[in-house]
């Protein structure tokens, strides 16, 4: 192995210490770690100053992450996907890719060999990025997998192999630590969920049960029986019953579960609840008999629908709404149409569209990576929402 200069050793030591201190602070920063800053710092260790870190979430809740430094060509999805697919097929460990001599080098031992077919795919991407030599390392962070690449000086010598070994060991140590942080985060969320579940079960659910019982007792009073108010009370009982059922289902679910639910059936219950709450008619129509999504996404879409209906009642004075669902072009489409009154084509423009000034509506759309349209819609249409399919799996 080559001998690294004293100044170079000091720089590498500072790099390691800097990110060791960031690791120490990680748990105080809501389990966040700045992978972009780490990628930039790694790239700065070598002349080309080019690096990338790609992390593929294994669950729908864990979205893919991509961080690059001076590698704009990898912002193209097909290039990034090709690189990711190839890196995920590598065995765990770090190695140097020499795209000039078409060989892979293992810096700890100095052993080298020609690229196999999978490694050749990685080398092709590196060449297109103008990288002649790079450290390449697959990543395993808890349940997520990914890859790390860092360009090095184009000529691989003994010193480069020594420094590549240092960086490779650093990446191994960092990913092991981040894996522990991910487990700690999952356990923290599970513990918080359990505390909330217990508090809600002992508090809110029991309060709803007591409220339902008091309302039912009211319907048995002689001055209430067969009076118009009795029907209103029974509607209130139905609302409480539906909310009890929804809340109980939420509390019985695990925050780390990957089980899917049928979005159509969930929204059907939601629509019936909203209808009772606002005293209007909300009808759900779907081109799909069932749409399987994870529990978290179903929860967010249900709340999005509640926000939309609230806006329709307040701003468009709607009395009867139809919510239509469909799957088109890798997205879930949700259209809200007011069918309260028949409109003539000449007066369509007089019907106000839903406002998007609601902060909670915008926040819910942001969580779902959704887009809302209130212009250019057909007769009676108030709002159309598009939610990317990347978080949806339809069986």
Short mmCIF file of C-alpha atoms in Angstrom, two decimals:
data_model
loop_
_atom_site.label_atom_id
_atom_site.label_comp_id
_atom_site.label_asym_id
_atom_site.label_seq_id
_atom_site.Cartn_x
_atom_site.Cartn_y
_atom_site.Cartn_z
CA UNK A 1 0.00 0.00 0.00
CA UNK A 2 1.13 3.57 -0.71
CA UNK A 3 1.99 6.13 1.93
CA UNK A 4 -0.40 9.06 2.34
CA UNK A 5 1.18 12.41 3.26
CA UNK A 6 0.76 13.83 6.76
CA UNK A 7 -1.36 16.76 5.49
CA UNK A 8 -3.59 14.38 3.55
CA UNK A 9 -4.02 12.12 6.61
CA UNK A 10 -5.02 15.19 8.62
CA UNK A 11 -7.64 16.15 6.03
CA UNK A 12 -9.11 12.66 6.02
CA UNK A 13 -9.15 12.66 9.82
CA UNK A 14 -11.04 15.97 9.89
CA UNK A 15 -13.57 14.58 7.40
CA UNK A 16 -14.19 11.57 9.63
CA UNK A 17 -14.42 13.65 12.81
CA UNK A 18 -16.84 16.12 11.26
CA UNK A 19 -19.35 13.46 10.37
CA UNK A 20 -18.79 11.62 13.63
CA UNK A 21 -19.92 14.78 15.43
CA UNK A 22 -22.93 15.04 13.09
CA UNK A 23 -23.78 11.47 13.99
CA UNK A 24 -23.70 12.36 17.67
CA UNK A 25 -26.23 15.11 17.05
CA UNK A 26 -28.44 12.99 14.79
CA UNK A 27 -30.74 11.70 17.52
CA UNK A 28 -31.35 15.27 18.71
CA UNK A 29 -32.42 16.30 15.19
CA UNK A 30 -35.45 14.04 14.81
CA UNK A 31 -33.31 11.21 13.45
CA UNK A 32 -32.30 13.27 10.42
CA UNK A 33 -28.90 12.98 8.78
CA UNK A 34 -27.82 15.27 5.95
CA UNK A 35 -26.87 12.80 3.23
CA UNK A 36 -26.40 15.64 0.76
CA UNK A 37 -23.77 17.33 2.94
CA UNK A 38 -22.07 13.96 3.42
CA UNK A 39 -22.08 13.33 -0.34
CA UNK A 40 -20.60 16.78 -1.01
CA UNK A 41 -17.87 16.29 1.60
CA UNK A 42 -17.00 12.85 0.20
CA UNK A 43 -16.71 14.29 -3.30
CA UNK A 44 -14.43 17.06 -2.05
CA UNK A 45 -11.84 14.52 -0.90
CA UNK A 46 -10.73 13.83 -4.48
CA UNK A 47 -9.90 15.94 -7.51
CA UNK A 48 -12.94 15.28 -9.71
CA UNK A 49 -15.29 16.35 -6.88
CA UNK A 50 -18.05 14.06 -8.11
CA UNK A 51 -20.16 11.75 -5.96
CA UNK A 52 -23.67 10.36 -5.58
CA UNK A 53 -25.68 8.56 -2.92
CA UNK A 54 -28.91 6.72 -3.81
CA UNK A 55 -31.16 5.12 -1.20
CA UNK A 56 -34.15 3.00 -2.22
CA UNK A 57 -36.94 2.80 0.39
CA UNK A 58 -38.23 -0.73 0.88
CA UNK A 59 -41.67 0.48 2.03
CA UNK A 60 -44.14 3.05 0.71
CA UNK A 61 -43.53 5.21 3.76
CA UNK A 62 -39.79 5.38 3.00
CA UNK A 63 -39.42 7.31 -0.22
CA UNK A 64 -36.35 7.01 -2.44
CA UNK A 65 -33.56 9.50 -1.82
CA UNK A 66 -31.05 10.74 -4.37
CA UNK A 67 -28.13 13.04 -3.61
CA UNK A 68 -25.52 14.06 -6.16
CA UNK A 69 -22.53 16.36 -6.33
CA UNK A 70 -21.52 17.55 -9.83
CA UNK A 71 -23.28 14.62 -11.51
CA UNK A 72 -26.24 16.29 -13.26
CA UNK A 73 -26.57 13.47 -15.80
CA UNK A 74 -27.65 11.17 -12.95
CA UNK A 75 -30.66 13.43 -12.40
CA UNK A 76 -32.11 11.65 -15.42
CA UNK A 77 -34.35 8.92 -14.09
CA UNK A 78 -33.27 6.24 -16.58
CA UNK A 79 -29.56 6.80 -15.81
CA UNK A 80 -30.19 6.74 -12.07
CA UNK A 81 -32.38 3.64 -12.31
CA UNK A 82 -29.83 1.80 -14.45
CA UNK A 83 -27.09 2.60 -11.95
CA UNK A 84 -29.25 1.61 -8.99
CA UNK A 85 -30.31 -1.71 -10.52
CA UNK A 86 -26.70 -2.62 -11.20
CA UNK A 87 -25.36 -1.54 -7.80
CA UNK A 88 -28.06 -3.49 -5.95
CA UNK A 89 -26.75 -6.66 -7.62
CA UNK A 90 -23.25 -6.14 -6.17
CA UNK A 91 -22.15 -7.94 -3.04
CA UNK A 92 -21.74 -5.75 0.05
CA UNK A 93 -18.27 -4.20 0.14
CA UNK A 94 -16.32 -1.41 -1.51
CA UNK A 95 -14.30 -1.60 -4.71
CA UNK A 96 -12.63 0.69 -7.24
CA UNK A 97 -13.84 0.84 -10.81
CA UNK A 98 -11.23 1.60 -13.46
CA UNK A 99 -13.33 2.40 -16.53
CA UNK A 100 -10.18 3.09 -18.59
CA UNK A 101 -8.72 -0.39 -18.12
CA UNK A 102 -12.13 -2.11 -17.71
CA UNK A 103 -11.39 -3.73 -14.39
CA UNK A 104 -12.57 -3.74 -10.78
CA UNK A 105 -9.97 -3.42 -8.00
CA UNK A 106 -10.38 -4.40 -4.36
CA UNK A 107 -8.25 -1.80 -2.55
CA UNK A 108 -7.69 -3.73 0.70
CA UNK A 109 -5.96 -6.60 -1.10
CA UNK A 110 -4.94 -5.08 -4.41
CA UNK A 111 -6.69 -7.93 -6.23
CA UNK A 112 -8.23 -6.95 -9.56
CA UNK A 113 -10.13 -8.61 -12.39
CA UNK A 114 -12.11 -7.72 -15.51
CA UNK A 115 -15.64 -6.37 -15.17
CA UNK A 116 -18.45 -8.89 -15.16
CA UNK A 117 -21.66 -8.06 -17.04
CA UNK A 118 -23.27 -6.26 -14.09
CA UNK A 119 -20.14 -4.24 -13.30
CA UNK A 120 -19.87 -3.30 -16.98
CA UNK A 121 -23.33 -1.67 -16.72
CA UNK A 122 -22.09 0.47 -13.82
CA UNK A 123 -18.91 1.35 -15.73
CA UNK A 124 -20.98 2.47 -18.73
CA UNK A 125 -22.94 4.90 -16.55
CA UNK A 126 -19.69 6.19 -15.02
CA UNK A 127 -18.18 6.78 -18.45
CA UNK A 128 -21.22 8.74 -19.56
CA UNK A 129 -20.74 10.88 -16.45
CA UNK A 130 -17.12 11.52 -17.41
CA UNK A 131 -15.71 9.40 -14.57
CA UNK A 132 -12.65 7.29 -15.37
CA UNK A 133 -12.23 5.86 -11.85
CA UNK A 134 -14.51 5.69 -8.82
CA UNK A 135 -15.14 4.04 -5.48
CA UNK A 136 -18.39 2.09 -5.78
CA UNK A 137 -20.18 0.64 -2.77
CA UNK A 138 -23.67 -0.85 -2.29
CA UNK A 139 -25.46 0.36 0.85
CA UNK A 140 -27.69 -1.37 3.39
CA UNK A 141 -29.36 1.02 5.86
CA UNK A 142 -31.79 -0.96 7.98
CA UNK A 143 -34.51 -2.08 5.52
CA UNK A 144 -33.41 0.30 2.76
CA UNK A 145 -30.81 -0.44 0.13
CA UNK A 146 -28.86 1.77 -2.22
CA UNK A 147 -25.48 2.70 -3.52
CA UNK A 148 -22.62 5.18 -3.10
CA UNK A 149 -20.14 6.26 -5.75
CA UNK A 150 -17.27 8.72 -5.42
CA UNK A 151 -15.01 9.65 -8.32
CA UNK A 152 -11.26 9.51 -7.59
CA UNK A 153 -8.19 10.71 -9.47
CA UNK A 154 -8.25 9.10 -12.90
CA UNK A 155 -5.02 7.18 -12.26
CA UNK A 156 -5.39 4.48 -9.61
CA UNK A 157 -2.17 3.98 -7.70
CA UNK A 158 -1.21 2.64 -4.29
CA UNK A 159 -2.04 5.91 -2.52
CA UNK A 160 -5.49 6.11 -4.11
CA UNK A 161 -6.16 2.52 -3.03
CA UNK A 162 -5.13 3.38 0.55
CA UNK A 163 -7.40 6.40 0.65
CA UNK A 164 -10.23 4.51 -1.05
CA UNK A 165 -10.00 1.88 1.68
CA UNK A 166 -10.31 4.64 4.28
CA UNK A 167 -13.41 6.08 2.60
CA UNK A 168 -14.91 2.62 2.07
CA UNK A 169 -14.54 1.77 5.76
CA UNK A 170 -16.04 5.15 6.65
CA UNK A 171 -19.08 4.46 4.43
CA UNK A 172 -19.49 1.02 6.02
CA UNK A 173 -19.36 2.52 9.51
CA UNK A 174 -21.73 5.36 8.62
CA UNK A 175 -24.37 3.11 7.05
CA UNK A 176 -24.24 0.78 10.06
CA UNK A 177 -24.84 3.77 12.32
CA UNK A 178 -27.65 5.12 10.15
CA UNK A 179 -29.23 1.67 10.28
CA UNK A 180 -29.24 1.86 14.07
CA UNK A 181 -30.77 5.34 13.88
CA UNK A 182 -33.50 4.01 11.57
CA UNK A 183 -34.31 1.22 14.06
CA UNK A 184 -34.35 3.75 16.91
CA UNK A 185 -36.70 5.97 14.91
CA UNK A 186 -39.03 3.06 14.16
CA UNK A 187 -39.07 2.04 17.83
CA UNK A 188 -39.67 5.66 18.88
CA UNK A 189 -42.63 5.94 16.51
CA UNK A 190 -43.99 2.60 17.71
CA UNK A 191 -43.70 3.69 21.35
CA UNK A 192 -45.34 7.04 20.58
CA UNK A 193 -48.12 5.24 18.70
CA UNK A 194 -48.70 2.94 21.65
CA UNK A 195 -48.92 5.87 24.08
CA UNK A 196 -51.34 7.69 21.76
CA UNK A 197 -53.34 4.50 21.20
CA UNK A 198 -53.69 3.93 24.94
CA UNK A 199 -54.64 7.56 25.62
CA UNK A 200 -57.17 7.63 22.78
CA UNK A 201 -58.62 4.27 23.76
CA UNK A 202 -58.98 5.24 27.42
CA UNK A 203 -60.07 8.80 26.64
CA UNK A 204 -61.60 9.63 23.27
CA UNK A 205 -63.16 6.23 22.51
CA UNK A 206 -64.76 6.03 25.94
CA UNK A 207 -66.00 9.61 25.58
CA UNK A 208 -67.55 8.77 22.21
CA UNK A 209 -69.16 5.67 23.72
CA UNK A 210 -70.62 7.74 26.58
CA UNK A 211 -71.83 10.40 24.13
CA UNK A 212 -73.49 7.78 21.95
CA UNK A 213 -75.25 6.29 24.99
CA UNK A 214 -76.52 9.71 26.14
CA UNK A 215 -77.86 10.47 22.66
CA UNK A 216 -79.65 7.13 22.48
CA UNK A 217 -81.20 7.76 25.90
CA UNK A 218 -82.48 11.11 24.59
CA UNK A 219 -84.34 9.36 21.78
CA UNK A 220 -86.30 7.38 24.38
CA UNK A 221 -87.64 10.43 26.21
CA UNK A 222 -91.38 10.94 25.76
CA UNK A 223 -90.96 14.58 24.74
CA UNK A 224 -88.52 13.50 21.98
CA UNK A 225 -90.10 10.31 20.62
CA UNK A 226 -91.64 10.81 17.16
CA UNK A 227 -90.61 14.47 17.15
CA UNK A 228 -88.46 15.98 14.31
CA UNK A 229 -85.57 16.34 16.76
CA UNK A 230 -85.46 12.54 17.20
CA UNK A 231 -84.27 12.10 13.59
CA UNK A 232 -81.51 14.67 14.10
CA UNK A 233 -80.36 12.94 17.27
CA UNK A 234 -80.24 9.57 15.51
CA UNK A 235 -78.15 11.13 12.72
CA UNK A 236 -75.74 12.36 15.41
CA UNK A 237 -75.64 8.80 16.81
CA UNK A 238 -74.74 7.47 13.35
CA UNK A 239 -71.90 9.99 13.06
CA UNK A 240 -70.50 9.00 16.46
CA UNK A 241 -70.80 5.29 15.57
CA UNK A 242 -68.94 5.71 12.26
CA UNK A 243 -66.19 7.75 13.91
CA UNK A 244 -65.86 5.15 16.66
CA UNK A 245 -65.35 2.49 14.00
CA UNK A 246 -62.78 4.56 12.08
CA UNK A 247 -60.84 5.47 15.22
CA UNK A 248 -60.86 1.89 16.51
CA UNK A 249 -59.49 0.68 13.17
CA UNK A 250 -56.71 3.27 13.31
CA UNK A 251 -55.75 2.34 16.86
CA UNK A 252 -55.63 -1.36 16.05
CA UNK A 253 -53.22 -0.81 13.14
CA UNK A 254 -49.45 -0.94 13.60
CA UNK A 255 -47.39 2.13 12.58
CA UNK A 256 -44.82 -0.16 10.95
CA UNK A 257 -47.30 -2.47 9.24
CA UNK A 258 -47.06 -2.79 5.48
CA UNK A 259 -50.53 -4.32 5.11
CA UNK A 260 -52.71 -2.61 2.53
CA UNK A 261 -56.34 -1.54 2.81
CA UNK A 262 -58.98 -1.03 0.14
CA UNK A 263 -59.14 2.70 -0.52
CA UNK A 264 -62.60 2.45 -2.12
CA UNK A 265 -64.25 0.90 0.95
CA UNK A 266 -62.44 3.32 3.27
CA UNK A 267 -63.58 6.35 1.28
CA UNK A 268 -67.12 4.99 1.07
CA UNK A 269 -67.34 5.01 4.88
CA UNK A 270 -65.72 8.44 4.89
CA UNK A 271 -68.28 9.78 2.37
CA UNK A 272 -71.19 8.49 4.44
CA UNK A 273 -69.75 10.09 7.57
CA UNK A 274 -69.25 13.42 5.82
CA UNK A 275 -72.79 13.30 4.45
CA UNK A 276 -74.18 12.96 7.97
CA UNK A 277 -71.88 15.62 9.42
CA UNK A 278 -72.75 18.29 6.86
CA UNK A 279 -76.31 17.24 6.12
CA UNK A 280 -75.53 16.86 2.40
CA UNK A 281 -75.30 13.99 -0.05
CA UNK A 282 -71.80 12.76 -0.97
CA UNK A 283 -71.74 9.89 -3.48
CA UNK A 284 -68.58 7.94 -4.25
CA UNK A 285 -68.07 6.45 -7.72
CA UNK A 286 -65.04 4.48 -8.82
CA UNK A 287 -63.98 2.98 -12.12
CA UNK A 288 -61.98 0.43 -10.11
CA UNK A 289 -63.71 -2.15 -7.88
CA UNK A 290 -60.83 -1.88 -5.39
CA UNK A 291 -57.62 0.11 -5.03
CA UNK A 292 -55.06 -1.25 -2.57
CA UNK A 293 -52.99 1.36 -0.71
CA UNK A 294 -51.06 1.39 2.54
CA UNK A 295 -52.84 2.48 5.72
CA UNK A 296 -50.99 5.80 5.97
CA UNK A 297 -51.89 6.83 2.45
CA UNK A 298 -55.54 5.87 2.95
CA UNK A 299 -55.60 8.02 6.08
CA UNK A 300 -54.19 11.04 4.20
CA UNK A 301 -56.58 10.67 1.25
CA UNK A 302 -59.56 10.39 3.61
CA UNK A 303 -58.56 13.65 5.28
CA UNK A 304 -58.00 15.22 1.88
CA UNK A 305 -61.57 14.29 0.91
CA UNK A 306 -62.89 15.82 4.13
CA UNK A 307 -61.04 19.07 3.36
CA UNK A 308 -62.41 19.14 -0.19
CA UNK A 309 -66.01 18.61 0.96
CA UNK A 310 -65.62 21.25 3.67
CA UNK A 311 -64.46 23.73 1.03
CA UNK A 312 -67.33 22.73 -1.28
CA UNK A 313 -69.92 23.37 1.42
CA UNK A 314 -68.41 26.65 2.58
CA UNK A 315 -67.32 28.21 -0.69
CA UNK A 316 -69.47 26.60 -3.40
CA UNK A 317 -72.56 26.14 -1.15
CA UNK A 318 -72.83 22.55 -2.39
CA UNK A 319 -75.65 20.28 -1.26
CA UNK A 320 -74.97 17.19 -3.37
CA UNK A 321 -71.51 16.05 -4.47
CA UNK A 322 -70.14 13.18 -6.53
CA UNK A 323 -66.56 12.06 -5.94
CA UNK A 324 -65.19 10.04 -8.87
CA UNK A 325 -62.02 7.94 -8.62
CA UNK A 326 -59.99 6.47 -11.45
CA UNK A 327 -56.47 5.24 -12.19
CA UNK A 328 -54.96 6.97 -15.23
CA UNK A 329 -51.40 7.43 -16.48
CA UNK A 330 -49.69 6.22 -13.30
CA UNK A 331 -51.85 8.36 -11.03
CA UNK A 332 -54.96 8.29 -8.90
CA UNK A 333 -57.47 10.88 -10.16
CA UNK A 334 -60.12 12.27 -7.82
CA UNK A 335 -62.76 14.58 -9.33
CA UNK A 336 -65.37 16.43 -7.24
CA UNK A 337 -68.57 17.44 -9.04
CA UNK A 338 -71.49 19.46 -7.73
CA UNK A 339 -74.81 17.88 -8.80
CA UNK A 340 -77.00 20.07 -6.60
CA UNK A 341 -78.46 21.96 -9.57
CA UNK A 342 -78.42 21.40 -13.32
CA UNK A 343 -76.39 24.13 -15.04
CA UNK A 344 -76.76 25.49 -18.50
CA UNK A 345 -73.54 25.65 -20.46
CA UNK A 346 -73.81 29.46 -20.70
CA UNK A 347 -73.82 29.78 -16.93
CA UNK A 348 -71.15 27.25 -16.03
CA UNK A 349 -68.63 30.00 -15.38
CA UNK A 350 -70.86 31.43 -12.66
CA UNK A 351 -70.41 28.39 -10.46
CA UNK A 352 -67.43 29.07 -8.15
CA UNK A 353 -64.65 26.50 -8.10
CA UNK A 354 -63.18 25.35 -4.80
CA UNK A 355 -60.61 27.62 -3.22
CA UNK A 356 -57.11 26.33 -2.57
CA UNK A 357 -56.45 28.90 0.14
CA UNK A 358 -56.99 26.27 2.83
CA UNK A 359 -53.59 25.65 4.46
CA UNK A 360 -54.63 22.18 5.65
CA UNK A 361 -55.75 21.25 2.11
CA UNK A 362 -52.43 22.40 0.65
CA UNK A 363 -50.49 20.55 3.37
CA UNK A 364 -52.41 17.34 2.73
CA UNK A 365 -51.76 17.64 -1.02
CA UNK A 366 -48.07 18.20 -0.31
CA UNK A 367 -47.88 15.04 1.83
CA UNK A 368 -49.37 13.02 -1.03
CA UNK A 369 -47.28 14.79 -3.72
CA UNK A 370 -50.65 15.65 -5.25
CA UNK A 371 -51.78 18.40 -7.61
CA UNK A 372 -55.15 20.15 -7.61
CA UNK A 373 -56.86 21.81 -10.58
CA UNK A 374 -59.66 24.35 -10.30
CA UNK A 375 -59.57 25.75 -13.84
CA UNK A 376 -60.52 24.32 -17.21
CA UNK A 377 -62.92 21.78 -15.69
CA UNK A 378 -66.22 20.56 -17.13
CA UNK A 379 -69.76 21.53 -16.20
CA UNK A 380 -70.45 21.26 -12.48
CA UNK A 381 -66.86 20.17 -11.68
CA UNK A 382 -65.36 21.92 -8.67
CA UNK A 383 -61.95 20.31 -8.29
CA UNK A 384 -59.74 17.62 -9.78
CA UNK A 385 -56.83 16.08 -7.87
CA UNK A 386 -53.96 13.99 -9.21
CA UNK A 387 -51.92 11.79 -6.83
CA UNK A 388 -48.82 10.00 -8.24
CA UNK A 389 -49.06 6.21 -8.47
CA UNK A 390 -45.55 5.69 -7.08
CA UNK A 391 -47.11 5.29 -3.62
CA UNK A 392 -50.00 3.10 -4.80
CA UNK A 393 -50.11 -0.57 -5.62
CA UNK A 394 -53.31 -1.79 -7.26
CA UNK A 395 -53.81 -5.54 -7.11
#
